[in-house]
Tab-separated table of C-alpha atoms and ligand atoms in Angstrom:
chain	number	residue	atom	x	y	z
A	246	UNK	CA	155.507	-155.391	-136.465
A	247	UNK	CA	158.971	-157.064	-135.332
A	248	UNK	CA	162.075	-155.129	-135.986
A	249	UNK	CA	164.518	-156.842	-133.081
A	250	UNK	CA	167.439	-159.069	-134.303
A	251	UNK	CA	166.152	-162.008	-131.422
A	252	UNK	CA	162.744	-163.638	-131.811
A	253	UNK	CA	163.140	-166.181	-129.085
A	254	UNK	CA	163.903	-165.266	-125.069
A	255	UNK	CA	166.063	-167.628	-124.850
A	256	UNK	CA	168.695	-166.846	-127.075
A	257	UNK	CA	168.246	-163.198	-126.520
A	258	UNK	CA	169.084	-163.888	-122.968
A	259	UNK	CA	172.325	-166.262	-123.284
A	260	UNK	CA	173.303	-163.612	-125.880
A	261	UNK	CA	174.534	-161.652	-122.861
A	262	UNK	CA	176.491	-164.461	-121.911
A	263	UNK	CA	179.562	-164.290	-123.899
A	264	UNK	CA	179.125	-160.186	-123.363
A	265	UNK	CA	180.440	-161.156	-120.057
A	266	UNK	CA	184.146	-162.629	-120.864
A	267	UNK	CA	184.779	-159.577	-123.296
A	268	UNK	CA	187.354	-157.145	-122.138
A	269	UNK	CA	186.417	-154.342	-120.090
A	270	UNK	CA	188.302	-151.496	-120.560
A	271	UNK	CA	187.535	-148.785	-118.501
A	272	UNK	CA	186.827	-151.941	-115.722
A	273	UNK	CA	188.956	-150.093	-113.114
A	274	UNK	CA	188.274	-146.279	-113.505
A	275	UNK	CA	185.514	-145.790	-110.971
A	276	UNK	CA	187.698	-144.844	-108.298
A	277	UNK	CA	186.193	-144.024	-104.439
A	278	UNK	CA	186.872	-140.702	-104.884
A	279	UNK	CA	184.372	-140.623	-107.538
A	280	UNK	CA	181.561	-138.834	-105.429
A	281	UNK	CA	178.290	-136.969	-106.262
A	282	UNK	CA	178.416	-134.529	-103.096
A	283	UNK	CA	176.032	-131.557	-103.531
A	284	UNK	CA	174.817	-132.752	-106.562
A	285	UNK	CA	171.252	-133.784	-107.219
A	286	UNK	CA	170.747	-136.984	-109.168
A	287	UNK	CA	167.124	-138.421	-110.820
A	288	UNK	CA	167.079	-141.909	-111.446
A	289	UNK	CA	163.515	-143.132	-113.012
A	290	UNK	CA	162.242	-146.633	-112.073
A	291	UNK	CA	164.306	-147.176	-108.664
A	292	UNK	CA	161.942	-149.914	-107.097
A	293	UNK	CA	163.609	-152.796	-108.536
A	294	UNK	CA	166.938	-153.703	-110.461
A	295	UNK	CA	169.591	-151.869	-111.964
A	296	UNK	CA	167.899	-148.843	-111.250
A	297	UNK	CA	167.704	-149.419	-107.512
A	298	UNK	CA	170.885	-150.291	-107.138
A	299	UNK	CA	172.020	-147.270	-108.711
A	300	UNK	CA	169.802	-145.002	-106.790
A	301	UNK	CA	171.678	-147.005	-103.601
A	302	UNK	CA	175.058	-146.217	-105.020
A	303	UNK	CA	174.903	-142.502	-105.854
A	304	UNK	CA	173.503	-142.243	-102.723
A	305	UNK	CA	176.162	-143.750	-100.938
A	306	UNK	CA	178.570	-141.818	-102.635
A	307	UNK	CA	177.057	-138.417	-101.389
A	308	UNK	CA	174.421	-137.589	-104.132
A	309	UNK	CA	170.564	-136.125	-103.499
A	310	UNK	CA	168.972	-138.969	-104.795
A	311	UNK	CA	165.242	-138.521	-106.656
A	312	UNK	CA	163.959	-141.685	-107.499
A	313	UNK	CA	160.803	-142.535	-109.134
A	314	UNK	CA	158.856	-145.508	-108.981
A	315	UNK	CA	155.010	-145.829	-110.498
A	316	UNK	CA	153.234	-147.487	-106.764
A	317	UNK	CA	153.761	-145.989	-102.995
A	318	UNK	CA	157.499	-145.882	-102.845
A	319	UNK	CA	157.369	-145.894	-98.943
A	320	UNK	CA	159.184	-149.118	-98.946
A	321	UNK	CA	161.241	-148.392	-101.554
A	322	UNK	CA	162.404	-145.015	-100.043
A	323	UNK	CA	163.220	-146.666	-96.455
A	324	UNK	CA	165.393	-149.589	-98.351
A	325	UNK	CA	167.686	-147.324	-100.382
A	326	UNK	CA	168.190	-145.496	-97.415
A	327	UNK	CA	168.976	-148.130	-95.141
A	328	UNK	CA	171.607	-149.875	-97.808
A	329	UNK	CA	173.527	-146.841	-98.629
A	330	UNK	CA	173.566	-145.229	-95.227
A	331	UNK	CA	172.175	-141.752	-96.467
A	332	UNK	CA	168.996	-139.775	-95.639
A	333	UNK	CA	169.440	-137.697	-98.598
A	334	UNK	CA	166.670	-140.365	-100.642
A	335	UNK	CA	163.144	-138.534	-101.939
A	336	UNK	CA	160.869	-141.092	-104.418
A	337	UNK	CA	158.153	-139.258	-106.556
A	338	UNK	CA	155.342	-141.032	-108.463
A	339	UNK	CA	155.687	-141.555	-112.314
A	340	UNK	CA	154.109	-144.119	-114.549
A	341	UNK	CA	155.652	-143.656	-117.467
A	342	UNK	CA	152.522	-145.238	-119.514
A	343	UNK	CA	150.348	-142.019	-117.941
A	344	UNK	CA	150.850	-138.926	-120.321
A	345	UNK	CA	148.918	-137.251	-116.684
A	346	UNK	CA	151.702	-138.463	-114.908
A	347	UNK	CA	154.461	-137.252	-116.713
A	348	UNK	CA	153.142	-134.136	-116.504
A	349	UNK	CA	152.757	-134.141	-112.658
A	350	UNK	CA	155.696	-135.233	-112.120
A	351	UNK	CA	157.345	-132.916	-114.065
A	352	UNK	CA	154.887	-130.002	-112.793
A	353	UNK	CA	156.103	-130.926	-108.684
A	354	UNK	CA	160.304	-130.885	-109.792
A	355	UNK	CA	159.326	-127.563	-111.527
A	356	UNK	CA	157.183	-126.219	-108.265
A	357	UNK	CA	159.820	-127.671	-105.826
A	358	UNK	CA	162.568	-125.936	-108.083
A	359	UNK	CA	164.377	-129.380	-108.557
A	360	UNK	CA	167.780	-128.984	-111.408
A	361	UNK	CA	169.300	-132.561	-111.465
A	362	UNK	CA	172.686	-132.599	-112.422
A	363	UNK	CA	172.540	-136.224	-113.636
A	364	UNK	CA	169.709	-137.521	-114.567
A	365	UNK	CA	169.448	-141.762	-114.959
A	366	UNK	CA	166.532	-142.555	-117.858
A	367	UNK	CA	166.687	-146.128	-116.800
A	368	UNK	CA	162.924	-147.126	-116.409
A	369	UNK	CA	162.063	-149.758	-118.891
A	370	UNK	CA	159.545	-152.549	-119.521
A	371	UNK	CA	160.166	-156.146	-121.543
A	372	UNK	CA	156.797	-157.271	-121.802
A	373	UNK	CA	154.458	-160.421	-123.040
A	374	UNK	CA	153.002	-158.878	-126.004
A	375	UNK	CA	151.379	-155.818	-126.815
A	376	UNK	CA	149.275	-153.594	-124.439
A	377	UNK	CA	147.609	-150.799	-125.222
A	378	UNK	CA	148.113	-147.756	-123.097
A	379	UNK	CA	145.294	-145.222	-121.703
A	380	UNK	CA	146.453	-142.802	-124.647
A	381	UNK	CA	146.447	-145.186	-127.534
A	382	UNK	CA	150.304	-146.494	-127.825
A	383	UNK	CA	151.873	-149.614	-127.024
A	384	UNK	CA	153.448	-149.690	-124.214
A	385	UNK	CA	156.308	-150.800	-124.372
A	386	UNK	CA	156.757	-147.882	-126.936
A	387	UNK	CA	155.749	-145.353	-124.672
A	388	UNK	CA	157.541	-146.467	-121.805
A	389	UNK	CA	160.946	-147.478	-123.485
A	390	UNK	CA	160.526	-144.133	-126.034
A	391	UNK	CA	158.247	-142.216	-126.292
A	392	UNK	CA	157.732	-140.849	-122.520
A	393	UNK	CA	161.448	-140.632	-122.313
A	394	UNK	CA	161.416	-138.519	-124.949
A	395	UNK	CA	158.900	-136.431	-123.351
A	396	UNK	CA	160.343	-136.161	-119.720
A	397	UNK	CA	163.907	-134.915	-121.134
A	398	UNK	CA	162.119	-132.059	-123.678
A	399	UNK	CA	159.966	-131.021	-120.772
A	400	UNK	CA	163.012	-131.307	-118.544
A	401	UNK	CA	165.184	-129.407	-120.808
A	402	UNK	CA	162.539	-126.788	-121.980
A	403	UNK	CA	161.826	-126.070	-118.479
A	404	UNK	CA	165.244	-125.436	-117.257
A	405	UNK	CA	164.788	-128.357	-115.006
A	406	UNK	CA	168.247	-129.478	-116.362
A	407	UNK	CA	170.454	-126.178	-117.103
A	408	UNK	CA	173.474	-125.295	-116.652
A	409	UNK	CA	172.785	-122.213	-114.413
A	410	UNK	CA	172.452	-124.513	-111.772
A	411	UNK	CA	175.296	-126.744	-111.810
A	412	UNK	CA	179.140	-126.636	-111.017
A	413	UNK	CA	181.261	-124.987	-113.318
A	414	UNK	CA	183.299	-128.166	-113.378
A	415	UNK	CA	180.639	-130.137	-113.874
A	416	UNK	CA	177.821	-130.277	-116.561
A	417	UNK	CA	174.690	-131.766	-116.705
A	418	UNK	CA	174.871	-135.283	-117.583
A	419	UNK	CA	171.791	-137.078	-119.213
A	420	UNK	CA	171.966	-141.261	-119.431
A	421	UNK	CA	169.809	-143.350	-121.094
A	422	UNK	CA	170.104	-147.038	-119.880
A	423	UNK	CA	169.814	-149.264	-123.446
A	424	UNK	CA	170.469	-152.425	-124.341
A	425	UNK	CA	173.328	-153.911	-126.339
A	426	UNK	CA	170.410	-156.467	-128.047
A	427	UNK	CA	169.566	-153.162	-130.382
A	428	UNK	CA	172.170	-153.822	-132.290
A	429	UNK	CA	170.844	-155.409	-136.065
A	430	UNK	CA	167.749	-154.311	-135.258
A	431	UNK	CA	166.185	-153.159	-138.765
A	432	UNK	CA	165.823	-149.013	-139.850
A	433	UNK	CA	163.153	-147.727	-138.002
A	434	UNK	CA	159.722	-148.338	-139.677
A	435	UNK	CA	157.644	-144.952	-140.220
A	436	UNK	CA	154.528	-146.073	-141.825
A	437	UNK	CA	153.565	-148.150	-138.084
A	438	UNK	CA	155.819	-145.599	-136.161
A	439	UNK	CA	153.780	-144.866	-132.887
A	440	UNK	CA	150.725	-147.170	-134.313
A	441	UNK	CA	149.156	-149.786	-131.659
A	442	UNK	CA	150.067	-153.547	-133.324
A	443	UNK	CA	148.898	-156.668	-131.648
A	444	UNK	CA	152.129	-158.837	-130.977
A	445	UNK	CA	153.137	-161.961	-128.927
A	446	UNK	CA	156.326	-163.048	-126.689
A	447	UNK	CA	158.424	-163.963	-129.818
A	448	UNK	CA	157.969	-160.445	-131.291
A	449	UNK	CA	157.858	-158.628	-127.406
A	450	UNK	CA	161.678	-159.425	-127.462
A	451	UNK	CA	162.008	-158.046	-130.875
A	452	UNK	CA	160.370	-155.273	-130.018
A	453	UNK	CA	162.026	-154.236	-127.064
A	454	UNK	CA	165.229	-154.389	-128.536
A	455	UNK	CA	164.318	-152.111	-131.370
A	456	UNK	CA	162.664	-149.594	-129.338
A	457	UNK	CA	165.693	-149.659	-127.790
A	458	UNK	CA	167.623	-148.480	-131.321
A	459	UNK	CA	164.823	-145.985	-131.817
A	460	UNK	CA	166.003	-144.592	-128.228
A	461	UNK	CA	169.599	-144.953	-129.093
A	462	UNK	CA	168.438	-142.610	-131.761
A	463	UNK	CA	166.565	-140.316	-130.347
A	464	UNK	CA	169.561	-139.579	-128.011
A	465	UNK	CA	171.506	-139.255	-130.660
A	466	UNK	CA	170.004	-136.868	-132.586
A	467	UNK	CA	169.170	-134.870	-129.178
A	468	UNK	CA	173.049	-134.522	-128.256
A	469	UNK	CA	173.700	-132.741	-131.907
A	470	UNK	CA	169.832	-130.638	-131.106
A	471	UNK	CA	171.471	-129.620	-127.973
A	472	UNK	CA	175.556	-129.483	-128.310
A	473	UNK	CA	175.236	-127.706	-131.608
A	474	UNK	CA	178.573	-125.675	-130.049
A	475	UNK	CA	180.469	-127.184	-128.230
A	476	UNK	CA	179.233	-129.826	-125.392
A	477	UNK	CA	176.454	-128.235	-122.547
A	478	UNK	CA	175.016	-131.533	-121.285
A	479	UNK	CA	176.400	-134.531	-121.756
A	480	UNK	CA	173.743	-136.995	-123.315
A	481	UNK	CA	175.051	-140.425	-123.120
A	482	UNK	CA	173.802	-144.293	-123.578
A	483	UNK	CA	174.720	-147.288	-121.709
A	484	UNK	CA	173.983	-150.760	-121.500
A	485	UNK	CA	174.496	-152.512	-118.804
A	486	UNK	CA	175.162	-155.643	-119.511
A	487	UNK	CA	173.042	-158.811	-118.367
A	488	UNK	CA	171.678	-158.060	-115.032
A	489	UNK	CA	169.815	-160.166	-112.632
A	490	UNK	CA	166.422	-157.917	-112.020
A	491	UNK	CA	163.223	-157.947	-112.375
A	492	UNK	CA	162.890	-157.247	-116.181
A	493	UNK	CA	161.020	-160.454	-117.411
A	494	UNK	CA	158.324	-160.663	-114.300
A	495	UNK	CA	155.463	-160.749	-116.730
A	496	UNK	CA	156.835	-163.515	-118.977
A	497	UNK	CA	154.744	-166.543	-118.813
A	498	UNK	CA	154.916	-168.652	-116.486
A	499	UNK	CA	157.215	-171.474	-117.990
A	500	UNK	CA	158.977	-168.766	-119.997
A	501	UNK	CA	159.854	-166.952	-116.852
A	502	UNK	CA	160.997	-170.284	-115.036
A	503	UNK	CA	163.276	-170.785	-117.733
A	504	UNK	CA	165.192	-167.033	-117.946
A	505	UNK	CA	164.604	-167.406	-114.217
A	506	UNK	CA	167.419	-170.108	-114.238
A	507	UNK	CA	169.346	-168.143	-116.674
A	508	UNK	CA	169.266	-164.886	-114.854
A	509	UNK	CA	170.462	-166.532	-111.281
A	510	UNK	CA	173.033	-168.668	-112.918
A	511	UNK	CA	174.623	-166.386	-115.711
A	512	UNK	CA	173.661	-162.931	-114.919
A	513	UNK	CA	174.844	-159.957	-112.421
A	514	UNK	CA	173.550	-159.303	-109.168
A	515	UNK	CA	172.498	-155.261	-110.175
A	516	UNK	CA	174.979	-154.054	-106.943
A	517	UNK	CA	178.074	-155.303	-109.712
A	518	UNK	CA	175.668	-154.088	-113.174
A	519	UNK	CA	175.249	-150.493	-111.680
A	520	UNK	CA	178.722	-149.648	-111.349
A	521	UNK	CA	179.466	-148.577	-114.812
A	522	UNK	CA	176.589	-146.169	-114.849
A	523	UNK	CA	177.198	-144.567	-111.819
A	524	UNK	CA	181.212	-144.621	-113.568
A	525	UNK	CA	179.398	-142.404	-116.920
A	526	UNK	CA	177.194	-140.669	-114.448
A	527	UNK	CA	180.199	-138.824	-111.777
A	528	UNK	CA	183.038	-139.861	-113.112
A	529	UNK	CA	185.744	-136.616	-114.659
A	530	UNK	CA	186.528	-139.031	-117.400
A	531	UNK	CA	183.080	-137.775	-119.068
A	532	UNK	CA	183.126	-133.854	-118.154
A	533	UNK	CA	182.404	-133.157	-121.658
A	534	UNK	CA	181.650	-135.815	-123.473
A	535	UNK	CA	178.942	-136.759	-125.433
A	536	UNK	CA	177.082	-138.918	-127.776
A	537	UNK	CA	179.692	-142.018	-126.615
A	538	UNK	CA	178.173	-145.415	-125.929
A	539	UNK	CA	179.417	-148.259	-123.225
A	540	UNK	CA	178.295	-151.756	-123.301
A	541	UNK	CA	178.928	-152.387	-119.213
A	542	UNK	CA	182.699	-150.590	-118.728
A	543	UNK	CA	183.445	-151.393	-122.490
A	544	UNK	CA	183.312	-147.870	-124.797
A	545	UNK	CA	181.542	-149.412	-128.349
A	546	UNK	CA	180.108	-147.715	-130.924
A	547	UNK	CA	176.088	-148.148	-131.195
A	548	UNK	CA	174.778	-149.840	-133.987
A	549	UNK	CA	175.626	-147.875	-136.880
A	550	UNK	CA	172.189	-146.794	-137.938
A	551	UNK	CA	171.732	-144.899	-135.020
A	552	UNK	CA	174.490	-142.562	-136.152
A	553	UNK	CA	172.411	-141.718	-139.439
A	554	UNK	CA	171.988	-137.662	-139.230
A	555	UNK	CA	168.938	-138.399	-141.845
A	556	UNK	CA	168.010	-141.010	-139.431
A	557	UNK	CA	168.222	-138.912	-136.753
A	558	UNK	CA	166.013	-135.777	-138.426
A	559	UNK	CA	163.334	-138.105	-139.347
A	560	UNK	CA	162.811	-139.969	-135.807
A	561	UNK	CA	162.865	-136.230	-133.989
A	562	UNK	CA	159.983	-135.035	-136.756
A	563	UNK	CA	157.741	-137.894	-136.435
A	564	UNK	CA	158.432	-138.300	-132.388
A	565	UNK	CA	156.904	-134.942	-132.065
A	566	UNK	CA	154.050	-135.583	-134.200
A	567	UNK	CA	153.263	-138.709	-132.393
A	568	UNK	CA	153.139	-136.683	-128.964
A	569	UNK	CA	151.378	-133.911	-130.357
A	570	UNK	CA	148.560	-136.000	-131.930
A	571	UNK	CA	148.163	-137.651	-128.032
A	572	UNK	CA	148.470	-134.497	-126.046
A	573	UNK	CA	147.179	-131.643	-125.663
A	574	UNK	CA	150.055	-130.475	-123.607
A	575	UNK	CA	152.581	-131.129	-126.502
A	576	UNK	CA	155.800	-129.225	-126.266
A	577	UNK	CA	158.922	-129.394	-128.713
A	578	UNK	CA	162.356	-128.933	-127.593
A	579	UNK	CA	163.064	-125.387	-128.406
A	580	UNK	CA	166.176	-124.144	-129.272
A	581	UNK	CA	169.163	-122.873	-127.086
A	582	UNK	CA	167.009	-124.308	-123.734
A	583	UNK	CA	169.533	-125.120	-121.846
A	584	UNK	CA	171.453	-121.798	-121.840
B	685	NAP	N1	168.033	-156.863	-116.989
B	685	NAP	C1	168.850	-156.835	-118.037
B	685	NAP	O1	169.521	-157.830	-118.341
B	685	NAP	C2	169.000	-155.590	-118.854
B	685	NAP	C3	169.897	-155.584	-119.916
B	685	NAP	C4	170.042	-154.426	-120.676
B	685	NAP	C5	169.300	-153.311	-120.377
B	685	NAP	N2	168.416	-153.327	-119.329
B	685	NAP	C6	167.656	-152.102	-119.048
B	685	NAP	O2	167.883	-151.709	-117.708
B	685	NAP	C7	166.801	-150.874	-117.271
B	685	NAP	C8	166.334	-151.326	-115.897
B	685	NAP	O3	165.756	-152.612	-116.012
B	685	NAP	P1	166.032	-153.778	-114.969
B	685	NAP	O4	166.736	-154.850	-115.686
B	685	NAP	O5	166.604	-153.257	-113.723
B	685	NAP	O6	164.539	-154.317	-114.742
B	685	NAP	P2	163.499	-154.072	-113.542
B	685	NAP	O7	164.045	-154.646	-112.281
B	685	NAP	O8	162.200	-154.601	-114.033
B	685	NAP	O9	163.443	-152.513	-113.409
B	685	NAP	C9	162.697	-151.720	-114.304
B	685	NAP	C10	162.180	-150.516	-113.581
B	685	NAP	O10	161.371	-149.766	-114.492
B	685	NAP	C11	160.117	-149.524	-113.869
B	685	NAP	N3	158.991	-149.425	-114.801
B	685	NAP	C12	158.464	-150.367	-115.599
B	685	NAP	N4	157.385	-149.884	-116.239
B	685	NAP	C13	157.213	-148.614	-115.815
B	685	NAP	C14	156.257	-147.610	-116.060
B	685	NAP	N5	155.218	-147.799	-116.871
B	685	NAP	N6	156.405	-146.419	-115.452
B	685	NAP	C15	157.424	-146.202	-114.602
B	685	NAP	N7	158.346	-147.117	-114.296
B	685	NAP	C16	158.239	-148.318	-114.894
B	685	NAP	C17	159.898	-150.726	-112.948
B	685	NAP	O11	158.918	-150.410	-111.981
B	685	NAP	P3	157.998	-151.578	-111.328
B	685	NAP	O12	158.853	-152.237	-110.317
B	685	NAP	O13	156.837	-150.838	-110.789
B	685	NAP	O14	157.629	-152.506	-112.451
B	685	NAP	C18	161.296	-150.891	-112.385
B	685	NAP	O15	161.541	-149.983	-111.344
B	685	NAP	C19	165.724	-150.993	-118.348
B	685	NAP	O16	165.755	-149.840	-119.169
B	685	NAP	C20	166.149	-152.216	-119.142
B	685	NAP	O17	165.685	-152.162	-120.467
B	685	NAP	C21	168.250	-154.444	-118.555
């Protein structure tokens, strides 16, 4: 099981090197004025990274921020509060390898009456190898897909995102942080879909990137499931770029010395990598937009596959039957949820 375009690291991190001197279009349209006052914004996995920094941004620029983070987030909570300046910082607990703590989660935003009007699926995982989860999967399938795909139907069937709740002027927005590395990854590969496969580091980085086009997907497909007329939440992908974080901390040791050198020399500090997603997240440039694609402040199309409507039907069927034959607490997205 190996789908990705990169089988070594290496090259899959100096890939986002040239990324880096490409034009940038939309480089200068995050203005200051482009503020998230009032609104409520969920970022998942804030403890580290990208999504960290973005957590620090939106809530410097006036948003509620929710962040979640799998440990305590004591620590986390006092240091996003101290760099952007704002009190208006709450962490919850989710492990997105836990079906039980999806659930929760979801359970204490419903209880608490929590409607974000952007919502950040950013939490992600680049691991060694395969490692079977408490439920069955791989992990890095769950947490790059399948639990995504979980919190956003639970969100959406629960009215935890709707439009009742928001601005008039301003829909929901929904972004999935991908990675630009999906691109050439093969057609998605039903017979193992969901299956556990034993793998190494040379087909972890495959992996990862094609979960990534089976996300890319799955987003996809949801924006036509849920815009059938006209646009009601924005569902939107970015990648964002090469970032210094802490994405390969369970590489090997030599392995991680390696893209350790890489990452300090060649890639962005996350403060710089955030900016275009908190650009897609406020900005009035995407009030009604959907199903569009940036690779850091460039607009690109997604690999092409992902555009596929037959593509699309058959990775929402067999998603669902994957969750359903894991947990009891199954739900599809129903129809006309968000209304
Ligand atoms: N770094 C890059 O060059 C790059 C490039 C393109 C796309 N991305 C994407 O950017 C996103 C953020 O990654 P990053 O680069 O900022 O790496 P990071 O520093 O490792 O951040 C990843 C975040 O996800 C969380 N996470 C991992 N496994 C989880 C789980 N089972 N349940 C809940 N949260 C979990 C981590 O929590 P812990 O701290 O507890 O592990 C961390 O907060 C990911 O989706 C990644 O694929 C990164």
């Amino acid at each position: 099981m190996s789908h990705g375009r990169f089988n070594n690291p290496v090259v899959a991190a100096l890939a986002g090197f040239k990324d880096l001197f490409r034009k940038q279009d939309f480089a200068d349209r995050l203005k200051p004025t482009d503020r998230f006052d009032g609104k409520t914004c969920l970022v998942t996995g804030v403890n580290s990274g990208l999504g960290y920094a973005t957590a620090v941004e939106m809530a410097r620029r006036g948003a509620h921020v929710i962040g979640t983070t799998r440990r305590l987030g004591q620590e986390t909570l006092e240091k996003i509060k101290k760099a952007s300046g704002s009190e208006k910082v709450e962490i919850r607990s989710l492990d997105l390898s836990k079906l039980g703590s999806i659930h929760a989660f979801i359970e204490g935003l419903e209880k608490d009456g929590i409607h974000p009007d952007v919502t950040i699926f950013n939490a992600g995982a680049a691991l060694p190898g395969s490692r079977k989860t408490e439920s069955g999967q791989d992990e890095m399938f769950l947490v790059n897909y399948l639990a995504n795909v979980m919190l956003c139907t639970l969100m959406l069937n629960k009215g935890i995102i709707t439009r009742d709740n928001s601005n008039n002027d301003f829909k929901p927005r929904m972004l999935f942080i991908s990675s630009d590395s999906h691109q050439g990854s093969s057609y998605i590969d039903y017979d193992e879909f969901g299956r556990f496969f034993k793998y190494g580091v040379k087909k972890g980085i495959a992996n990862y990137s094609y979960f990534k086009l089976v996300l890319n997907t799955f987003a996809t497909e949801l924006s036509r499931q849920v815009n059938q007329e006209g646009v009601d939440v924005g569902i939107n992908v970015i990648c964002p770029g090469p970032v210094h974080s802490g994405i390969i901390k369970e590489a090997p040791l030599p392995l991680r010395t390696v893209l350790g050198a890489i990452f300090w020399v060649i890639f962005r500090p996350p403060s710089k990598a955030c900016l275009p997603v908190v650009y897609m997240a406020i900005s009035p440039d995407y009030e009604g937009r959907t199903n569009e694609y940036q690779h850091m402040f460039k607009p690109k199309r997604m690999d092409e596959k992902v555009y596929e409507e037959e593509e699309g039907n058959k990775l929402w069927k067999r998603s669902y039957e994957v969750w359903a034959e894991i947990d009891p607490k199954f739900e599809i997205l129903r129809s006309n949820i968000h209304r």
